[in-house]
Coordinates of C-alpha atoms and ligand atoms in Angstrom, one line a residue:
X241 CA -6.9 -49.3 -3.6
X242 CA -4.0 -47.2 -4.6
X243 CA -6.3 -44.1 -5.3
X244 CA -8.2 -44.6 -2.1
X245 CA -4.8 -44.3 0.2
X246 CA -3.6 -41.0 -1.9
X247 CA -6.9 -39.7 -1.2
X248 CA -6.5 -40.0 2.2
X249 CA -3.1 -38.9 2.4
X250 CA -4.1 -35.6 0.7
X251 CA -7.1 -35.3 2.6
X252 CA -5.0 -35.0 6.0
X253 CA -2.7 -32.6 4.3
X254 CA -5.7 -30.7 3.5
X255 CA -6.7 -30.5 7.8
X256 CA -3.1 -30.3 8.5
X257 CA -3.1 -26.7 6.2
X258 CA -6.3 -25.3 8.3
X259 CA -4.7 -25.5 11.1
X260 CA -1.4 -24.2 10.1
X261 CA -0.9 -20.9 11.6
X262 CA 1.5 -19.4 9.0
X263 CA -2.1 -19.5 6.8
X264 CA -3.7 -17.5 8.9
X265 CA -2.3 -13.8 8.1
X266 CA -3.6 -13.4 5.0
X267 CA -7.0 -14.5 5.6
X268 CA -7.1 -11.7 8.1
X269 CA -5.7 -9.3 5.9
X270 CA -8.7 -9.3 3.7
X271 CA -11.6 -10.2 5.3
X272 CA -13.3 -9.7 8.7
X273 CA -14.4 -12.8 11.1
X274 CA -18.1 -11.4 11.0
X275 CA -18.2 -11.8 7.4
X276 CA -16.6 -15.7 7.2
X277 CA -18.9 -16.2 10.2
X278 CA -22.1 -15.0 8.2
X279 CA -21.2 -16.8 5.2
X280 CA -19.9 -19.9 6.7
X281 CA -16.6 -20.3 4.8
X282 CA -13.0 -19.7 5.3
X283 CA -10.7 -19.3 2.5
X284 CA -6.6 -20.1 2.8
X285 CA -4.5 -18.9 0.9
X286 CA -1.4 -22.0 0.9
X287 CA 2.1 -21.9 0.4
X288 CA 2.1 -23.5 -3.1
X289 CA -0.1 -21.0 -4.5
X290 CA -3.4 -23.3 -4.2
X291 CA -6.6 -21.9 -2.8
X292 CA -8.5 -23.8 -0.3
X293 CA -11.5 -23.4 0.7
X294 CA -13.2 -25.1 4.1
X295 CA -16.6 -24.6 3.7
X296 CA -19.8 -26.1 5.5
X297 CA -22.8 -27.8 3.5
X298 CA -24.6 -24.1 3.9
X299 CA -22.5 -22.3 2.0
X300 CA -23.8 -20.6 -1.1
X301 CA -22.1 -20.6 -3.9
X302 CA -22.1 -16.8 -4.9
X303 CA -20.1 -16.8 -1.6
X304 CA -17.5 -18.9 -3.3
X305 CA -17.0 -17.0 -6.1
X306 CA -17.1 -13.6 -5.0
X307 CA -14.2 -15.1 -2.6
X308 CA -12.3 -16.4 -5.5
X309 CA -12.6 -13.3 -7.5
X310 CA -11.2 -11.1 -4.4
X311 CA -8.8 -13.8 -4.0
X312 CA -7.8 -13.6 -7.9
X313 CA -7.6 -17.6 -8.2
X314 CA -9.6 -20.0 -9.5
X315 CA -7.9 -22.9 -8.4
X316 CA -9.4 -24.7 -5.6
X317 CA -9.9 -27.3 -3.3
X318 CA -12.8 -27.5 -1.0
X319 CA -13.4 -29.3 2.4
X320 CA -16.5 -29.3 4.2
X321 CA -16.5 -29.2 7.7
X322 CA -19.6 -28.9 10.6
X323 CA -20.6 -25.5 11.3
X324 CA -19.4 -25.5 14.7
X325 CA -16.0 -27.0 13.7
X326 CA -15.7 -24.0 10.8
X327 CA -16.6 -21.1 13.5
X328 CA -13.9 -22.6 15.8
X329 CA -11.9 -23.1 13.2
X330 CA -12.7 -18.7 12.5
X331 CA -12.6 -18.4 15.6
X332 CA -8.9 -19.6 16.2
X333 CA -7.9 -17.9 12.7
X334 CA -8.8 -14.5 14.4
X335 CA -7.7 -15.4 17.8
X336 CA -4.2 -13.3 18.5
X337 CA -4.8 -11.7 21.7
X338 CA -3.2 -13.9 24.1
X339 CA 0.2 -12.8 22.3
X340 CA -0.3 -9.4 23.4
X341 CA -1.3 -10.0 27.2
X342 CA 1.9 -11.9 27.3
X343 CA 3.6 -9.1 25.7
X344 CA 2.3 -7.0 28.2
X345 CA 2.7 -9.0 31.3
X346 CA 6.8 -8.7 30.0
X347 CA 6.6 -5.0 30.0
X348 CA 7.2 -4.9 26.4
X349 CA 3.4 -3.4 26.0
X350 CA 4.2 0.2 25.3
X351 CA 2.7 0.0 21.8
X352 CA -0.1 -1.7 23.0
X353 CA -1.4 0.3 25.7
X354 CA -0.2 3.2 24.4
X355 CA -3.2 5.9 24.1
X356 CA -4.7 6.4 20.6
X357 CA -7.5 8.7 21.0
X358 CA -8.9 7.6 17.6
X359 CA -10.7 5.0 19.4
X360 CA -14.3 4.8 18.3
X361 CA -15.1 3.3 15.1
X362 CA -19.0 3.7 15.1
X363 CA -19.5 1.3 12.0
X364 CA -17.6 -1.0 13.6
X365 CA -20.2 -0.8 16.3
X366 CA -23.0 -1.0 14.1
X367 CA -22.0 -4.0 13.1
X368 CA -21.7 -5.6 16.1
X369 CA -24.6 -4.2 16.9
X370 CA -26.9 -7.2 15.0
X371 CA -25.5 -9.7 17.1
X372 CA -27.2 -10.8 20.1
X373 CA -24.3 -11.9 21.5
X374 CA -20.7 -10.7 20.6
X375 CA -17.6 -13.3 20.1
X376 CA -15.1 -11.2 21.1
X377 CA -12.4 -12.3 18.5
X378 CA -15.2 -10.9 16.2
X379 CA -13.7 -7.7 17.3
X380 CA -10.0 -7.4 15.3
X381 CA -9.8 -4.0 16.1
X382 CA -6.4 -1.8 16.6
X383 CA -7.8 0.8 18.2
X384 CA -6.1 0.2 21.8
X385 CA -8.8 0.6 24.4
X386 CA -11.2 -2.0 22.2
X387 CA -7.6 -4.2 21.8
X388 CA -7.3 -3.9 25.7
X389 CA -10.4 -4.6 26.7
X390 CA -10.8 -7.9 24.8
X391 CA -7.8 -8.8 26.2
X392 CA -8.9 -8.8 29.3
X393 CA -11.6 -10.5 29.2
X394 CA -10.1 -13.3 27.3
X395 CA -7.5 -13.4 29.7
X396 CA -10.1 -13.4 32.7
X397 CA -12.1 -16.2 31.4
X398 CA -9.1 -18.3 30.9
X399 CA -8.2 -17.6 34.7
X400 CA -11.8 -18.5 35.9
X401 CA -11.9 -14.9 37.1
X402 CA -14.9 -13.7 38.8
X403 CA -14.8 -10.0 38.4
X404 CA -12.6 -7.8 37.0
X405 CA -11.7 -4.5 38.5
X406 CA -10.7 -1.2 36.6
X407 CA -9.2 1.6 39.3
X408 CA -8.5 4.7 38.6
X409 CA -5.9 6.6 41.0
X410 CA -4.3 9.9 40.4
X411 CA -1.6 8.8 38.4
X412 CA -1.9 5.0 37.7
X413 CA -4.7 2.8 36.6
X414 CA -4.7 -1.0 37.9
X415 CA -6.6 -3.7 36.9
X416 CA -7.1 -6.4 39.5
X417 CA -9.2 -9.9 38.6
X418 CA -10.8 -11.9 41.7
X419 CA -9.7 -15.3 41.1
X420 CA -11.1 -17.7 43.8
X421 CA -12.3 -14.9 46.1
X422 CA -9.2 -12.6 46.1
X423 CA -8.8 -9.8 44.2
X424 CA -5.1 -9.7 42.2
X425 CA -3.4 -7.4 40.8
X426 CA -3.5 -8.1 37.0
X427 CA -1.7 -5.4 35.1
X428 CA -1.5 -1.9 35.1
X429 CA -2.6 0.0 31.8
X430 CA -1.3 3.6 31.0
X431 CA -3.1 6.2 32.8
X432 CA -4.1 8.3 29.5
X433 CA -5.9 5.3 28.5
X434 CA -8.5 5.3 31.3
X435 CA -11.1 7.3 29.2
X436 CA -11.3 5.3 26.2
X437 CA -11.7 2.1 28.1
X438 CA -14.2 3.6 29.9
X439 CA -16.5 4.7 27.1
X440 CA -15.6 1.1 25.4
X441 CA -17.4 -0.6 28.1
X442 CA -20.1 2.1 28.1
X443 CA -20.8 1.4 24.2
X444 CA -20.4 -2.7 25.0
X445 CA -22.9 -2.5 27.8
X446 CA -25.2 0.3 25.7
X447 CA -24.6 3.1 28.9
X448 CA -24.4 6.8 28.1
X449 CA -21.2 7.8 27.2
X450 CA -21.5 11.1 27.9
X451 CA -22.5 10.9 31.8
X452 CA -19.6 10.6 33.7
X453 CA -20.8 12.0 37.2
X454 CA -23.5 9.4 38.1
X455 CA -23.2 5.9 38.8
X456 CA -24.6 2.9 35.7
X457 CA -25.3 -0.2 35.8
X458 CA -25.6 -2.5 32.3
X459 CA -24.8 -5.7 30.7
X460 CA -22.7 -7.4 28.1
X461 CA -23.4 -10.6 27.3
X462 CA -20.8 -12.4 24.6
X463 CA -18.8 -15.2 23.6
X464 CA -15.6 -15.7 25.0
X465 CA -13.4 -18.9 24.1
X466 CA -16.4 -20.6 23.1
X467 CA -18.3 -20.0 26.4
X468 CA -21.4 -17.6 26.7
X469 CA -20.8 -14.8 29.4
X470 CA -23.0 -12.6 30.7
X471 CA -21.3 -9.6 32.4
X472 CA -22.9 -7.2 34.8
X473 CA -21.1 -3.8 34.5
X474 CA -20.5 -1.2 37.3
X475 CA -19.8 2.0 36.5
X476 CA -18.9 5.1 39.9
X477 CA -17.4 7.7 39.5
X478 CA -14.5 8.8 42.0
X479 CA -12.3 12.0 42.0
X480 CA -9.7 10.0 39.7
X481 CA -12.3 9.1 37.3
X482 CA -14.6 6.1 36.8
X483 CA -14.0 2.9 38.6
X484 CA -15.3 -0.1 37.0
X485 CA -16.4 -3.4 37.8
X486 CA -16.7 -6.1 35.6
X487 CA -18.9 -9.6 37.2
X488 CA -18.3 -12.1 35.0
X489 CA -21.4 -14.8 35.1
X490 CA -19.5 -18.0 32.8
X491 CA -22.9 -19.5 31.7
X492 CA -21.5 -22.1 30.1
X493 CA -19.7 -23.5 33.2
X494 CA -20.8 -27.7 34.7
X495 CA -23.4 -27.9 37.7
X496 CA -21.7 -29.3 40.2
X497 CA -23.2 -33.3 41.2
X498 CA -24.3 -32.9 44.9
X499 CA -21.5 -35.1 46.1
X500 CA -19.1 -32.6 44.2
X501 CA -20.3 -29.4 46.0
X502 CA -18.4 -30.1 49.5
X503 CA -20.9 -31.7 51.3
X504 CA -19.7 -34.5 54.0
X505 CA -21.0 -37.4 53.0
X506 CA -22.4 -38.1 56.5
X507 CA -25.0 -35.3 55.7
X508 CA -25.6 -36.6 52.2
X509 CA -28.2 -38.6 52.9
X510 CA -30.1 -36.6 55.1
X511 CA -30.2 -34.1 52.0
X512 CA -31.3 -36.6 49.1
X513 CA -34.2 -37.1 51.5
X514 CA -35.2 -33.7 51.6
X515 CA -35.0 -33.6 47.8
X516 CA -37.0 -36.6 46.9
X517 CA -39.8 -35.0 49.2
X518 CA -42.8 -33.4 46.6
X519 CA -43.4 -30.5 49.2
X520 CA -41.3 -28.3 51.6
X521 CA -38.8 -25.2 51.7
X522 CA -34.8 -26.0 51.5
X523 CA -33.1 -22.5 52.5
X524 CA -29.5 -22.2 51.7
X525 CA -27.9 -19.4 54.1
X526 CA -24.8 -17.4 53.9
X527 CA -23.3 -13.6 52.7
X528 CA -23.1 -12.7 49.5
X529 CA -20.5 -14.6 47.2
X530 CA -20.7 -18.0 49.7
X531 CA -21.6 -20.2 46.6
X532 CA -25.6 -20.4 47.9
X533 CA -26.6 -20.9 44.6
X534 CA -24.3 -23.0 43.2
X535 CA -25.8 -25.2 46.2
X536 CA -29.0 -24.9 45.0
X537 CA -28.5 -25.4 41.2
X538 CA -27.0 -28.9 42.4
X539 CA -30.1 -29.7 44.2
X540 CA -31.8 -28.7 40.7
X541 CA -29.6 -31.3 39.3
X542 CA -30.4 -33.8 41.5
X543 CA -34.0 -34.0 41.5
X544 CA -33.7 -33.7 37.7
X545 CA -31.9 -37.0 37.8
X546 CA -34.3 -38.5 40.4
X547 CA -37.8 -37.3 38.6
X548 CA -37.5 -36.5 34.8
X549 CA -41.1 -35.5 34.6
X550 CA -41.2 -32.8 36.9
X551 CA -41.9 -28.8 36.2
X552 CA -39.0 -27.4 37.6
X553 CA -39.4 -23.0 37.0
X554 CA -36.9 -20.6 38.6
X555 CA -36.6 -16.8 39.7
X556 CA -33.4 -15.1 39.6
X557 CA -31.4 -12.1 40.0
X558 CA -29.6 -13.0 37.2
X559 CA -29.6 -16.1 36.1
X560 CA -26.7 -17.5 36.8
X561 CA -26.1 -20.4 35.2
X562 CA -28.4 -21.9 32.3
X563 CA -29.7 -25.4 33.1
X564 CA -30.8 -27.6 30.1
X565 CA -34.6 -28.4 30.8
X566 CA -35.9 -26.1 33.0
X567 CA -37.4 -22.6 32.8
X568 CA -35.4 -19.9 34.2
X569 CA -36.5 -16.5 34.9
X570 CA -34.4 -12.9 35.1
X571 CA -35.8 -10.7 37.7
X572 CA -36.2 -7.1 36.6
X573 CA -36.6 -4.7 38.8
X574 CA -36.6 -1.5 35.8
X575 CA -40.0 -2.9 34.7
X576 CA -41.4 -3.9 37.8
X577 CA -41.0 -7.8 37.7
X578 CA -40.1 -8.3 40.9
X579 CA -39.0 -11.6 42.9
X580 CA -42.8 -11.2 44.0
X581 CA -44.3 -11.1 41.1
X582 CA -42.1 -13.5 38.9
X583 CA -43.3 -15.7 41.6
X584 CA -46.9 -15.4 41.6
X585 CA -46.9 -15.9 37.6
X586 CA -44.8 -19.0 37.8
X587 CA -47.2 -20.2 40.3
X588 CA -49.5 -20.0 37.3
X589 CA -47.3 -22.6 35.4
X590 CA -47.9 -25.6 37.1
X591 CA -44.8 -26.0 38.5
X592 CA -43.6 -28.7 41.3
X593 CA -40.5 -27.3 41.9
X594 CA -39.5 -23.7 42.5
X595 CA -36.6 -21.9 42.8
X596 CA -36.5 -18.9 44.3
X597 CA -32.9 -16.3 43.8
X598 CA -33.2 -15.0 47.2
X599 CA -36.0 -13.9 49.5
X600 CA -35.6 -10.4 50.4
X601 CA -39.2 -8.8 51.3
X602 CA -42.3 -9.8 53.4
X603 CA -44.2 -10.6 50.1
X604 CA -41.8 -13.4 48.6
X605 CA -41.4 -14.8 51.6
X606 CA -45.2 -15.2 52.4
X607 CA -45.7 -16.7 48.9
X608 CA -42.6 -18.9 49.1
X609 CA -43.8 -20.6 52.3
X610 CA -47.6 -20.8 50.8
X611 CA -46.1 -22.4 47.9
X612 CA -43.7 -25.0 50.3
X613 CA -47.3 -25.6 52.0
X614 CA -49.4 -26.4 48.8
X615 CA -47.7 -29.4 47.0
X616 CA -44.1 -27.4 45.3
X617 CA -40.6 -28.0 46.2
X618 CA -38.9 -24.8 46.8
X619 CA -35.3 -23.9 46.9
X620 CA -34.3 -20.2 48.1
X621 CA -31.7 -18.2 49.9
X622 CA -31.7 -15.9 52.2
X623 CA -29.3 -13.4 54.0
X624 CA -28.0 -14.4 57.0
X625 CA -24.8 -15.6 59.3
X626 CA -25.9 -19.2 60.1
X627 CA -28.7 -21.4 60.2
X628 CA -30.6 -21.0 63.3
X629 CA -30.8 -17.1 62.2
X630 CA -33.1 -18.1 59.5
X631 CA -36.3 -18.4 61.5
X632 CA -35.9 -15.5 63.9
X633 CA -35.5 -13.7 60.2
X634 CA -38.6 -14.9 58.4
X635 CA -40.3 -13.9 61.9
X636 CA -39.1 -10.4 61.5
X637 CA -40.5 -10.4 58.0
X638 CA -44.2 -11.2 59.3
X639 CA -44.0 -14.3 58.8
X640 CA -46.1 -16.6 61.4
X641 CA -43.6 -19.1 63.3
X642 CA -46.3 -22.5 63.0
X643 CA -45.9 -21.4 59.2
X644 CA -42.4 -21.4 59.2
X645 CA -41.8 -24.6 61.1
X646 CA -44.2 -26.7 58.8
X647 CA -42.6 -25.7 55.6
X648 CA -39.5 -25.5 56.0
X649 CA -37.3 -29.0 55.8
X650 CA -33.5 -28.6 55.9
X651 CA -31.7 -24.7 56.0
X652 CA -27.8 -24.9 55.1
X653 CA -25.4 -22.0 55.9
X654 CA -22.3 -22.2 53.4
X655 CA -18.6 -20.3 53.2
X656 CA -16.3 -21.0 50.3
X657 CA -12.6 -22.2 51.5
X658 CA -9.6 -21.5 49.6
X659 CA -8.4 -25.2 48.9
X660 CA -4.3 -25.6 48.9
X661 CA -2.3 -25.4 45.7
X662 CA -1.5 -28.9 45.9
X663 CA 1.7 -28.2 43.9
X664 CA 3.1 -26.3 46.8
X665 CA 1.4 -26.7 50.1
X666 CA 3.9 -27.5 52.7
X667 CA 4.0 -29.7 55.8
X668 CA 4.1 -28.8 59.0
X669 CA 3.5 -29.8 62.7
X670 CA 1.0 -28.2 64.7
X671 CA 2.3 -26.1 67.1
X672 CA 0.8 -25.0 70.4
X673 CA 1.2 -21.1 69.4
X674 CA -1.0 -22.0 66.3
X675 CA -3.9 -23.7 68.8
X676 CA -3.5 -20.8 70.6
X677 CA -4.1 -18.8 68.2
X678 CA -7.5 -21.1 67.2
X679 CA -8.8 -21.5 70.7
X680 CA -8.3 -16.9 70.8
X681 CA -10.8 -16.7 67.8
X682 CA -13.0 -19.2 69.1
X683 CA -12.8 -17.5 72.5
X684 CA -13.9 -14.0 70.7
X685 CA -17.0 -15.3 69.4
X686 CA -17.8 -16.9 72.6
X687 CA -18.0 -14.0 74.6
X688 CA -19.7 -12.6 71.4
X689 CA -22.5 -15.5 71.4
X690 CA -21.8 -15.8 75.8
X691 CA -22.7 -19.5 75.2
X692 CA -20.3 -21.7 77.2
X693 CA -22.2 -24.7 76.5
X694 CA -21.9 -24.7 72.5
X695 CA -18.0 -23.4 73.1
X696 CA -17.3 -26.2 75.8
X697 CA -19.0 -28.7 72.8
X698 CA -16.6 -27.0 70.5
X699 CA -13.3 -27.0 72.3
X700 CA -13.9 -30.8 73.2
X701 CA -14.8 -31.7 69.7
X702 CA -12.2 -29.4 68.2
X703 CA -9.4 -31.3 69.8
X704 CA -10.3 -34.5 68.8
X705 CA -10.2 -33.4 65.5
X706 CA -6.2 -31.6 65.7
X707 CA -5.1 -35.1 67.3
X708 CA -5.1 -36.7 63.9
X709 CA -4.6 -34.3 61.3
X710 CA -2.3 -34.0 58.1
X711 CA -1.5 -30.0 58.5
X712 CA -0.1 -28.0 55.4
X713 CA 0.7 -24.0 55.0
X714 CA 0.2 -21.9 51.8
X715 CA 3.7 -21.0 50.3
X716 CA 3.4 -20.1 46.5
X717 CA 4.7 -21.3 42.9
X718 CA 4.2 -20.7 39.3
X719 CA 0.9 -22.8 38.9
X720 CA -0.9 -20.9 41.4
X721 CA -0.1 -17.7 40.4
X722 CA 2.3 -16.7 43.9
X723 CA -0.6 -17.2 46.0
X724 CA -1.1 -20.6 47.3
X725 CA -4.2 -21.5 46.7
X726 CA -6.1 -23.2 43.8
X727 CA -9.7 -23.6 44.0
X728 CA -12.4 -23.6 46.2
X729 CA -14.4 -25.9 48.4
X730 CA -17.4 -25.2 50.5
X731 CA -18.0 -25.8 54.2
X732 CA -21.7 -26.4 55.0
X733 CA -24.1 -26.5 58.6
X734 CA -27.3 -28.4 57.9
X735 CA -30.0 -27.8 60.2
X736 CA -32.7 -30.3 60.1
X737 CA -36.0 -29.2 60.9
X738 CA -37.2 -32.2 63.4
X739 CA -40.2 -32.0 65.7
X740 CA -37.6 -30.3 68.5
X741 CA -36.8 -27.6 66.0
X742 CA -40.2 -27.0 65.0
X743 CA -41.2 -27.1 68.3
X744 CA -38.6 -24.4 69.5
X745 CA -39.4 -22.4 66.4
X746 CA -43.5 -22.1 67.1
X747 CA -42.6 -20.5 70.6
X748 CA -40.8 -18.1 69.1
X749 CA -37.3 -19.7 70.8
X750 CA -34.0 -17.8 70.3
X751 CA -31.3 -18.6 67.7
X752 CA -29.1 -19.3 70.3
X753 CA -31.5 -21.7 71.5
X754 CA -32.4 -23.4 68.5
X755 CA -28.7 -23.6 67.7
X756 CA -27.7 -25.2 70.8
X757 CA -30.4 -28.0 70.6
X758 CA -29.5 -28.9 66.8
X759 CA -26.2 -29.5 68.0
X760 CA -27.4 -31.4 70.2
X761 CA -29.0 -33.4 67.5
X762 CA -25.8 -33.8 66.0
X763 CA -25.5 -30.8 63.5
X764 CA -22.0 -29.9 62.9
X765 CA -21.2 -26.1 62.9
X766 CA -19.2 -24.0 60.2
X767 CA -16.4 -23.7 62.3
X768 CA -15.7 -27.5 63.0
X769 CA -16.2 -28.3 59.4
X770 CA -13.9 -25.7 58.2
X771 CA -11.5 -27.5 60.7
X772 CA -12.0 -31.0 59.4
X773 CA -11.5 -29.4 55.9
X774 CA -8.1 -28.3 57.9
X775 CA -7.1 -31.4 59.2
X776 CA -8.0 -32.9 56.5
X777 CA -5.0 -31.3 54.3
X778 CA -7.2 -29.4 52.0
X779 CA -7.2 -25.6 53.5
X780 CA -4.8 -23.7 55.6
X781 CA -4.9 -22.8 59.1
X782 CA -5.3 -19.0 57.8
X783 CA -8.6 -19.8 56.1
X784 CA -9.8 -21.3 58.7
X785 CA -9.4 -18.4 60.9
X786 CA -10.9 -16.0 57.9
X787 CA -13.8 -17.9 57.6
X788 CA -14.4 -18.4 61.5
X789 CA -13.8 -14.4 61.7
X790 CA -16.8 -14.2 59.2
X791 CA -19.0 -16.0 61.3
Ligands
ZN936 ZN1 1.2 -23.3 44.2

């Protein structure tokens, strides 16, 4: 009994010891992550002189001893851990960058950014080189470009940055993330630097290193705190030198539950019941960055959960996310395997529900709406400012109107909101200067739209929602970095296709038109939901404004 409790007791001194910091340095000193990874093993050196080992059942044994002989001990004690718990466990050992961003962030960075034009250590390269994907601790590196670079990207990642910007001016470099839609100013690195971070990211994302007058394009895909990213470089050169953008695709990231994605639940219904249909088009509508298909990988989701046996197959440009169960396919335009053809060869998979990245030519949409037509579920997006522009746009692409208004079911037009920092969103009353302000933008796109009968719906509907509203403004504190915001929501228009939309669409009816009579059937419009989401305490009056000036 007595033996068993010591045994314990040592045993948690044992975990206590791995994750003791003050272990860490000398386990750094002499070896590199890559090779503890590869072997599976990480050896600590303790404070009383012991040797411990923690060690996964994989481990070889010659591993072991060729560690104790560089280690010049042959005491030991071993514990075995999970393979995933001992590469975390690397991982953290290896993981000192975050001191140095802080550093930075206090101006005390000068030895960190400074410019050390040794920067290229080819072997090291090499080596990460037969990795598929690179963990960016991996990379202990003191050259400072590689140091900065990793940095970063840690850093970014642990923001929930969606891009990160590298600027070149004439005598300043900035580095901006885009955190929630807005770009931020992040840091700026010294100027001499801005070639060797350049041709870092050129050797990440395997670009020429050597052209520096025409624009690239590549990827990097690695492991950052645990999470797989995928990053699409961009690479133009301006007369200050190369500007780079970094979009950061977090693979790794939850699909949102279609209750989660911002939907009001009045509408909720209506959409399972497009879902749980076996045939049809569901277009989701909106510019670029609107969270379309985030939309769509929640309807994924759902009819996942409602069917388990069905053949779901997908087309994309990338993939964005990946979703457990389902085939997903990267379109590639460098070898020819277009949205158009990815589609015609899924077609040949027996699928039942398709997903489609976007439909951007004649030919994808024609085999889209075929497919809707012939037994498949399809989900795609397409380019345009609101709903009712949808059909007057597949027209345009060739597509014949009785086609279009017998496959497709349901078309949603989405904007993302800034939501509130709810840590320092203020209170305020209404004031009549503010409606004014309101009623001007809505005023501008009448005349824009000359449709008095869908503003006159507005206005009316529109004040009954500012009678009862909780209204807060954006002021700014430590948790949301200054800028008053945290998070996003989106705001969505539904436009069911009924027999008096399908009707309007076969005689080739205007958007306006079509518009005007789905309001009429009770669809709600960008513009009053992004009020509701105003009223409702979650956005501010400014956002609304931004995302009615979009419109
Ligand atoms: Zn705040």
């Amino acid at each position: 009994m007595i033996n068993a409790n010591k045994k314990i007791a040592s045993n948690e001194n044992i975990v206590e010891e791995l994750y003791n910091p003050l272990n860490y340095q000398i386990i750094r000193k002499n070896f590199s992550s890559i090779y503890l990874k590869k072997n599976l093993i990480a050896p600590f050196m303790l404070q009383d002189g012991n040797c411990l080992l923690a060690i996964t059942k994989k481990t070889k044994n010659d591993v072991i001893s060729d560690i104790l002989i560089k280690l010049d001990t042959q005491d030991k004690k071993i514990i075995i851990l999970p393979s995933e718990e001992l590469i975390n466990l690397i991982n953290s050992i290896y993981d000192t960058s975050m001191e140095s961003i802080k550093g930075s962030n206090n101006g005390q960075s000068d030895e960190f950014l400074s410019d050390n034009s040794s920067t290229d250590k080819s072997d090291e390269f090499e080596n990460l080189k037969n990795f598929e994907h690179i963990d960016l601790i991996d990379e202990n590196s003191d050259a400072p470009a590689i140091k900065f670079i990793n940095t970063i990207i840690l850093e970014a990642v642990k923001e929930n940055a969606s891009d990160i910007h590298i600027e070149p001016f004439q005598d300043y470099l900035l580095v901006k993330f885009r955190i929630d839609g807005s770009l931020i100013e992040k840091i700026r690195p010294q100027v001499n630097l801005k070639n060797s971070i350049v041709s870092r990211i050129k050797v990440m994302a395997g670009l020429d290193i050597a052209e520096k007058r025409l624009p690239q394009d590549g990827r990097i895909q690695l492991v950052a705190r645990n999470r797989n990213i995928d990053i699409r470089v961009s690479i133009v050169p301006t007369i200050f030198g190369e500007r780079v953008v970094l979009r950061l695709l977090d693979k790794s990231l939850d699909i949102y539950d279609i209750s989660e994605v911002g939907i009001d639940e009045k509408f909720i219904p209506l959409v399972k019941n497009a879902l749980a249909k076996s045939t049809g088009m569901i277009i989701s509508t909106g510019p670029t960055g609107s969270g379309k298909t985030t939309t769509l990988y929640s309807f994924i989701n759902e009819v996942i959960k409602l069917f388990s046996d069905k053949n779901v197959l997908t087309v994309e440009d990338p993939v964005e996310y990946q979703i457990k169960g389902i085939s997903q396919i990267n379109v590639n335009n460098k070898i020819g395997l277009t949205f158009a053809k990815g589609l015609r060869h899924i077609l040949r998979q027996d699928p039942d529900i398709i997903m489609i990245g976007e439909i951007r030519d004649s030919e994808t949409a024609e085999i889209a709406i075929q497919s809707a037509m012939t037994g498949h579920l399809v989900f795609s997006t397409l380019h345009t400012n609101d709903s009712a522009s949808t059909f007057a746009r597949l027209t345009d692409m060739g597509i014949e109107p009785f086609l279009i208004a017998s496959s497709i079911t349901i078309v949603f037009a989405q904007r993302l909101m800034r939501k509130l920092c709810p840590f320092c969103k203020k209170s305020y009353v209404l004031n009549d200067e503010n409606i004014k302000l309101l009623a001007e933008k809505i005023d501008i796109n009448t005349n824009i739209n000359n449709n008095l009968n869908i503003a006159d719906n507005n206005l009316t509907i529109i004040k009954g929602i500012l009678k009862s509203g909780n209204f807060y403004i954006q002021t700014g504190c430590k948790e949301c970095g200054f800028t008053g915001y945290k998070g996003r929501t989106a705001i969505y228009e539904i436009l069911e296709v009924n027999d008096e939309i399908r009707s309007l669409v076969m005689s080739r009816a205007s958007s306006q038109e079509i518009k005007s009579k789905a309001i009429e059937n009770g669809m709600s419009t960008l513009r009053i939901e992004a009020i509701k989401k105003f009223a409702a305490g979650t956005t501010s009056l400014a956002e609304v404004i931004r995302v009615s000036e979009e419109d």
